[in-house]
Amino acid sequence: MRPEHLTSDEALESFLRGFEAGSLPKAEWTHGAHVAAAAYYLHGSLHGSLHGSAQDGAYDTAYDSVLPAIRQRIQAFNLAVGGANTATSGYHETLTRFWLRVVAAFLLQRQPSSGLEAARQAVAEFGEQRALHSLYYSGDVVKDSAARLGWREPDLRPLP
């Protein structure tokens, strides 16, 4: 994720509008961008909007409300930039759910005060950790078409 997207609320919201509209350059939809979007949407869900002091369980509720929206947005973005959502490419259900859970648990601990702060903290923590899932899954979950199309429970350790 380009650092300038995390300089202000306006910059992050502009970046997310580009993602949602499918006008963001494909090269900018990086792992860090996925993490930032997850954090921003989770934080916003807790505060009454998917754009915009959590208690235990609050991020579980946010996860449940954010998952369908982020799933749809990622799938739509992939199509808008010329990709496809198939058993071998595009949207990955298991990794999306995995990262939403990881980011939600992180935000519950950190209690960021804004969507921008949630995105900044999550990107600082996880923006370069593309392979974190390998601590939770045996085998190559990325290339597993069943995991791409549907949820696969971690088999090495439980999610946070």
PDB file of N, CA, C and O in Angstrom, residues 122-149:
ATOM      1  N   ALA A 122      -3.114  -1.495  11.445  1.00  0.00           N
ATOM      2  CA  ALA A 122      -3.185  -2.823  10.836  1.00  0.00           C
ATOM      3  C   ALA A 122      -2.140  -2.986   9.741  1.00  0.00           C
ATOM      4  O   ALA A 122      -1.498  -4.040   9.638  1.00  0.00           O
ATOM      5  N   VAL A 123      -1.944  -1.961   8.932  1.00  0.00           N
ATOM      6  CA  VAL A 123      -0.925  -2.034   7.877  1.00  0.00           C
ATOM      7  C   VAL A 123       0.471  -2.113   8.490  1.00  0.00           C
ATOM      8  O   VAL A 123       1.315  -2.890   8.027  1.00  0.00           O
ATOM      9  N   ALA A 124       0.719  -1.347   9.553  1.00  0.00           N
ATOM     10  CA  ALA A 124       2.023  -1.416  10.218  1.00  0.00           C
ATOM     11  C   ALA A 124       2.285  -2.820  10.760  1.00  0.00           C
ATOM     12  O   ALA A 124       3.409  -3.325  10.689  1.00  0.00           O
ATOM     13  N   GLU A 125       1.253  -3.457  11.282  1.00  0.00           N
ATOM     14  CA  GLU A 125       1.409  -4.781  11.884  1.00  0.00           C
ATOM     15  C   GLU A 125       1.436  -5.907  10.842  1.00  0.00           C
ATOM     16  O   GLU A 125       2.213  -6.844  10.959  1.00  0.00           O
ATOM     17  N   PHE A 126       0.561  -5.826   9.838  1.00  0.00           N
ATOM     18  CA  PHE A 126       0.347  -6.959   8.933  1.00  0.00           C
ATOM     19  C   PHE A 126       0.622  -6.683   7.458  1.00  0.00           C
ATOM     20  O   PHE A 126       0.521  -7.588   6.639  1.00  0.00           O
ATOM     21  N   GLY A 127       0.944  -5.459   7.119  1.00  0.00           N
ATOM     22  CA  GLY A 127       1.086  -5.088   5.709  1.00  0.00           C
ATOM     23  C   GLY A 127       2.125  -5.870   4.940  1.00  0.00           C
ATOM     24  O   GLY A 127       2.019  -6.025   3.728  1.00  0.00           O
ATOM     25  N   GLU A 128       3.127  -6.381   5.634  1.00  0.00           N
ATOM     26  CA  GLU A 128       4.183  -7.158   4.979  1.00  0.00           C
ATOM     27  C   GLU A 128       4.116  -8.644   5.339  1.00  0.00           C
ATOM     28  O   GLU A 128       5.000  -9.407   4.987  1.00  0.00           O
ATOM     29  N   GLN A 129       3.072  -9.056   6.038  1.00  0.00           N
ATOM     30  CA  GLN A 129       2.977 -10.442   6.510  1.00  0.00           C
ATOM     31  C   GLN A 129       2.063 -11.295   5.630  1.00  0.00           C
ATOM     32  O   GLN A 129       1.152 -11.959   6.116  1.00  0.00           O
ATOM     33  N   ARG A 130       2.332 -11.302   4.352  1.00  0.00           N
ATOM     34  CA  ARG A 130       1.500 -12.048   3.403  1.00  0.00           C
ATOM     35  C   ARG A 130       1.374 -13.528   3.732  1.00  0.00           C
ATOM     36  O   ARG A 130       0.384 -14.152   3.400  1.00  0.00           O
ATOM     37  N   ALA A 131       2.385 -14.094   4.354  1.00  0.00           N
ATOM     38  CA  ALA A 131       2.390 -15.543   4.601  1.00  0.00           C
ATOM     39  C   ALA A 131       1.949 -15.908   6.021  1.00  0.00           C
ATOM     40  O   ALA A 131       2.121 -17.060   6.433  1.00  0.00           O
ATOM     41  N   LEU A 132       1.362 -14.997   6.760  1.00  0.00           N
ATOM     42  CA  LEU A 132       0.927 -15.295   8.130  1.00  0.00           C
ATOM     43  C   LEU A 132       0.016 -16.516   8.178  1.00  0.00           C
ATOM     44  O   LEU A 132       0.072 -17.305   9.124  1.00  0.00           O
ATOM     45  N   HIS A 133      -0.779 -16.708   7.155  1.00  0.00           N
ATOM     46  CA  HIS A 133      -1.699 -17.853   7.114  1.00  0.00           C
ATOM     47  C   HIS A 133      -0.968 -19.195   7.236  1.00  0.00           C
ATOM     48  O   HIS A 133      -1.543 -20.172   7.692  1.00  0.00           O
ATOM     49  N   SER A 134       0.309 -19.239   6.853  1.00  0.00           N
ATOM     50  CA  SER A 134       1.048 -20.509   6.915  1.00  0.00           C
ATOM     51  C   SER A 134       1.279 -20.985   8.352  1.00  0.00           C
ATOM     52  O   SER A 134       1.602 -22.157   8.564  1.00  0.00           O
ATOM     53  N   LEU A 135       1.084 -20.104   9.330  1.00  0.00           N
ATOM     54  CA  LEU A 135       1.164 -20.518  10.736  1.00  0.00           C
ATOM     55  C   LEU A 135      -0.121 -21.205  11.185  1.00  0.00           C
ATOM     56  O   LEU A 135      -0.141 -21.851  12.230  1.00  0.00           O
ATOM     57  N   TYR A 136      -1.182 -21.075  10.395  1.00  0.00           N
ATOM     58  CA  TYR A 136      -2.499 -21.595  10.757  1.00  0.00           C
ATOM     59  C   TYR A 136      -2.947 -22.764   9.883  1.00  0.00           C
ATOM     60  O   TYR A 136      -3.804 -23.537  10.291  1.00  0.00           O
ATOM     61  N   TYR A 137      -2.389 -22.851   8.684  1.00  0.00           N
ATOM     62  CA  TYR A 137      -2.808 -23.865   7.715  1.00  0.00           C
ATOM     63  C   TYR A 137      -1.632 -24.709   7.250  1.00  0.00           C
ATOM     64  O   TYR A 137      -0.581 -24.174   6.921  1.00  0.00           O
ATOM     65  N   SER A 138      -1.829 -26.011   7.205  1.00  0.00           N
ATOM     66  CA  SER A 138      -0.838 -26.869   6.566  1.00  0.00           C
ATOM     67  C   SER A 138      -1.156 -26.876   5.069  1.00  0.00           C
ATOM     68  O   SER A 138      -2.271 -26.559   4.658  1.00  0.00           O
ATOM     69  N   GLY A 139      -0.194 -27.229   4.287  1.00  0.00           N
ATOM     70  CA  GLY A 139      -0.423 -27.252   2.846  1.00  0.00           C
ATOM     71  C   GLY A 139      -0.464 -25.846   2.277  1.00  0.00           C
ATOM     72  O   GLY A 139      -0.270 -24.859   2.978  1.00  0.00           O
ATOM     73  N   ASP A 140      -0.733 -25.746   1.008  1.00  0.00           N
ATOM     74  CA  ASP A 140      -0.753 -24.464   0.312  1.00  0.00           C
ATOM     75  C   ASP A 140      -2.186 -23.977   0.172  1.00  0.00           C
ATOM     76  O   ASP A 140      -2.854 -24.233  -0.834  1.00  0.00           O
ATOM     77  N   VAL A 141      -2.674 -23.291   1.183  1.00  0.00           N
ATOM     78  CA  VAL A 141      -4.057 -22.813   1.180  1.00  0.00           C
ATOM     79  C   VAL A 141      -4.299 -21.818   0.043  1.00  0.00           C
ATOM     80  O   VAL A 141      -5.410 -21.728  -0.475  1.00  0.00           O
ATOM     81  N   VAL A 142      -3.267 -21.095  -0.366  1.00  0.00           N
ATOM     82  CA  VAL A 142      -3.422 -20.121  -1.452  1.00  0.00           C
ATOM     83  C   VAL A 142      -3.841 -20.809  -2.748  1.00  0.00           C
ATOM     84  O   VAL A 142      -4.714 -20.336  -3.457  1.00  0.00           O
ATOM     85  N   LYS A 143      -3.231 -21.945  -3.043  1.00  0.00           N
ATOM     86  CA  LYS A 143      -3.521 -22.654  -4.293  1.00  0.00           C
ATOM     87  C   LYS A 143      -4.643 -23.679  -4.161  1.00  0.00           C
ATOM     88  O   LYS A 143      -5.026 -24.300  -5.143  1.00  0.00           O
ATOM     89  N   ASP A 144      -5.178 -23.844  -2.980  1.00  0.00           N
ATOM     90  CA  ASP A 144      -6.248 -24.813  -2.731  1.00  0.00           C
ATOM     91  C   ASP A 144      -7.566 -24.255  -3.279  1.00  0.00           C
ATOM     92  O   ASP A 144      -8.129 -23.306  -2.730  1.00  0.00           O
ATOM     93  N   SER A 145      -8.056 -24.839  -4.369  1.00  0.00           N
ATOM     94  CA  SER A 145      -9.264 -24.293  -5.000  1.00  0.00           C
ATOM     95  C   SER A 145     -10.491 -24.421  -4.100  1.00  0.00           C
ATOM     96  O   SER A 145     -11.363 -23.555  -4.123  1.00  0.00           O
ATOM     97  N   ALA A 146     -10.557 -25.470  -3.289  1.00  0.00           N
ATOM     98  CA  ALA A 146     -11.690 -25.592  -2.361  1.00  0.00           C
ATOM     99  C   ALA A 146     -11.647 -24.472  -1.327  1.00  0.00           C
ATOM    100  O   ALA A 146     -12.693 -23.909  -0.963  1.00  0.00           O
ATOM    101  N   ALA A 147     -10.454 -24.107  -0.862  1.00  0.00           N
ATOM    102  CA  ALA A 147     -10.306 -23.008   0.096  1.00  0.00           C
ATOM    103  C   ALA A 147     -10.575 -21.661  -0.568  1.00  0.00           C
ATOM    104  O   ALA A 147     -11.052 -20.733   0.080  1.00  0.00           O
ATOM    105  N   ARG A 148     -10.287 -21.566  -1.838  1.00  0.00           N
ATOM    106  CA  ARG A 148     -10.580 -20.325  -2.569  1.00  0.00           C
ATOM    107  C   ARG A 148     -12.085 -20.121  -2.696  1.00  0.00           C
ATOM    108  O   ARG A 148     -12.597 -19.018  -2.559  1.00  0.00           O
ATOM    109  N   LEU A 149     -12.806 -21.187  -2.923  1.00  0.00           N
ATOM    110  CA  LEU A 149     -14.244 -21.095  -3.157  1.00  0.00           C
ATOM    111  C   LEU A 149     -15.080 -21.131  -1.883  1.00  0.00           C
ATOM    112  O   LEU A 149     -16.235 -20.683  -1.882  1.00  0.00           O
TER     113      LEU A 149
END
